[in-house]
Coordinates of C-alpha atoms in Angstrom, one line a residue:
M1 CA 3.5 -5.9 -23.0
S2 CA 3.7 -2.6 -21.0
A3 CA 5.8 -2.2 -17.8
R4 CA 2.6 -2.1 -15.9
E5 CA 1.5 -5.5 -17.2
V6 CA 4.9 -7.1 -16.5
Y7 CA 5.6 -5.5 -13.1
G8 CA 5.5 -7.9 -10.2
T9 CA 4.4 -11.0 -12.2
H10 CA 7.1 -13.2 -10.8
P11 CA 7.4 -12.8 -7.0
E12 CA 8.6 -16.4 -7.0
Y13 CA 12.1 -15.2 -8.1
I14 CA 12.5 -13.7 -4.6
A15 CA 10.7 -16.5 -2.8
E16 CA 13.6 -17.2 -0.3
V17 CA 13.6 -13.6 0.8
L18 CA 9.8 -13.4 1.0
G19 CA 9.9 -16.6 3.1
L20 CA 12.5 -15.2 5.4
L21 CA 10.8 -11.9 5.9
G22 CA 7.2 -13.1 6.0
E23 CA 4.7 -10.3 7.0
D24 CA 7.7 -7.8 7.8
V25 CA 8.1 -7.2 4.1
L26 CA 5.7 -5.0 1.9
L27 CA 5.4 -5.9 -1.8
L28 CA 5.1 -2.6 -3.7
S29 CA 2.4 -2.0 -6.2
Y30 CA 3.5 -0.7 -9.6
E31 CA 2.4 2.8 -8.7
E32 CA 4.3 2.7 -5.4
Q33 CA 7.4 1.4 -7.3
R34 CA 7.1 4.2 -9.8
R35 CA 6.9 6.8 -7.2
F36 CA 10.0 5.5 -5.3
A37 CA 11.9 5.0 -8.7
S38 CA 11.1 8.6 -9.7
M39 CA 13.0 9.8 -6.6
S40 CA 16.0 7.6 -7.1
L41 CA 16.7 5.2 -10.0
N42 CA 15.0 7.4 -12.7
R43 CA 17.3 10.3 -12.0
F44 CA 20.3 8.4 -13.2
G45 CA 21.4 7.7 -16.7
A46 CA 22.0 4.0 -17.5
I47 CA 25.1 2.3 -18.6
G48 CA 24.0 -0.8 -20.4
S49 CA 20.7 -2.3 -19.2
A50 CA 21.2 -2.5 -15.4
R51 CA 24.0 -0.2 -14.3
L52 CA 23.6 3.4 -13.1
D53 CA 25.7 6.2 -14.5
W54 CA 26.9 7.9 -11.3
R55 CA 28.3 11.0 -13.2
G56 CA 26.5 14.0 -11.8
A57 CA 25.4 12.2 -8.6
E58 CA 27.0 12.7 -5.1
V59 CA 28.9 9.5 -4.5
V60 CA 29.2 9.2 -0.7
E61 CA 31.1 5.8 -0.4
R62 CA 32.2 2.9 -2.5
R63 CA 33.0 -0.5 -1.2
E64 CA 34.8 -3.3 -2.9
G65 CA 32.9 -6.0 -1.0
F66 CA 29.9 -7.2 -2.7
D67 CA 28.4 -9.6 0.0
G68 CA 25.9 -9.3 2.8
E69 CA 28.4 -8.3 5.3
A70 CA 29.5 -5.2 3.1
L71 CA 25.8 -4.2 2.6
A72 CA 25.0 -4.4 6.2
S73 CA 28.0 -2.4 7.1
L74 CA 26.9 0.4 4.6
L75 CA 23.4 0.3 6.0
G76 CA 24.9 0.6 9.6
V77 CA 26.6 3.8 8.6
H78 CA 23.9 5.4 6.5
A79 CA 20.5 4.2 7.6
G80 CA 18.6 4.3 11.0
P81 CA 17.4 0.8 12.1
D82 CA 13.8 1.7 11.5
E83 CA 14.5 3.6 8.2
L84 CA 12.3 2.3 5.4
V85 CA 14.4 0.8 2.6
V86 CA 13.1 0.0 -0.9
V87 CA 14.7 -2.8 -2.8
F88 CA 14.6 -2.6 -6.6
W89 CA 15.5 -5.6 -8.7
D90 CA 17.1 -5.6 -12.2
N91 CA 13.8 -7.1 -13.6
L92 CA 10.5 -5.5 -13.5
A93 CA 8.7 -8.8 -13.3
V94 CA 10.0 -9.1 -9.7
P95 CA 8.1 -6.9 -7.4
S96 CA 10.1 -4.3 -5.4
I97 CA 9.9 -4.7 -1.6
A98 CA 10.0 -2.2 1.3
L99 CA 11.3 -3.1 4.8
P100 CA 13.1 -1.7 7.7
A101 CA 16.9 -1.2 7.3
S102 CA 17.5 -3.5 10.3
L103 CA 15.9 -6.4 8.4
V104 CA 17.7 -5.6 5.3
S105 CA 20.9 -5.8 7.3
R106 CA 20.0 -9.0 9.0
H107 CA 19.0 -10.7 5.6
A108 CA 21.5 -8.9 3.4
E109 CA 23.1 -12.1 2.1
A110 CA 19.9 -13.7 1.1
I111 CA 18.6 -10.5 -0.5
L112 CA 21.9 -10.1 -2.5
G113 CA 21.7 -13.7 -3.5
E114 CA 18.5 -13.2 -5.4
G115 CA 20.1 -11.5 -8.3
Y116 CA 23.2 -10.0 -10.0
A117 CA 22.1 -6.3 -9.5
C118 CA 19.8 -4.5 -7.2
W119 CA 19.3 -1.0 -5.7
F120 CA 18.4 0.0 -2.1
L121 CA 16.7 3.3 -1.6
L122 CA 17.0 4.7 2.0
T123 CA 13.8 6.6 2.1
D124 CA 14.6 9.0 5.0
S125 CA 17.9 10.3 3.6
G126 CA 17.3 9.7 -0.1
M127 CA 20.5 7.9 -0.4
L128 CA 20.7 5.0 -3.0
I129 CA 23.0 2.0 -2.7
E130 CA 23.9 0.1 -5.9
F131 CA 24.8 -3.5 -5.9
Q132 CA 26.6 -5.1 -8.9
D133 CA 27.6 -8.7 -8.3
G134 CA 31.4 -9.0 -8.4
E135 CA 32.0 -5.3 -8.5
G136 CA 31.0 -3.9 -5.1
L137 CA 28.6 -1.3 -3.8
T138 CA 28.2 2.3 -4.4
A139 CA 26.2 4.5 -2.1
G140 CA 25.2 8.1 -2.8
R141 CA 22.5 10.6 -3.5
P142 CA 20.8 10.7 -6.9
P143 CA 21.2 13.7 -9.1
A144 CA 18.7 16.6 -8.5
D145 CA 17.7 16.4 -12.1
G146 CA 18.0 13.2 -14.3
P147 CA 17.3 12.0 -17.7
G148 CA 13.7 11.3 -16.8
G149 CA 13.8 7.7 -16.5
T150 CA 12.6 4.8 -18.7
D151 CA 10.5 1.7 -18.2
G152 CA 13.6 -0.4 -18.7
A153 CA 15.0 -3.1 -16.3
T154 CA 15.9 -0.6 -13.5
G155 CA 13.2 1.9 -13.9

């Protein structure tokens, strides 16, 4: 199966978040997800199947906390409340979503509870926040040039 055929086939994996957000969340099409990934995730190399290689990227901040409070705090510093945030999951079968930063902050715990790894693209600033469960949060700017991306779990 191609990435296009798999993408978004299991929105039920994030059912709790979709239920909390209702019409305030936008499910991204495959094409929309690919466009946002090309500006962010695809510019990174990968370490394993779902971890970004931050070498060559501008790391702005690292937080040891890996919970909703830590994510909301990062967003409070780096995103405007109405800034559009794209959430990428570590599985292409789960559709990426877009919503205002204020809603990501408000529902950060539920969003992080949906998986072991996810990424948040702040669309105005181009900053990306990586979440790895048990390891904290990394915020930074993607490299200007990257490895070109793949159709793997993160991209």
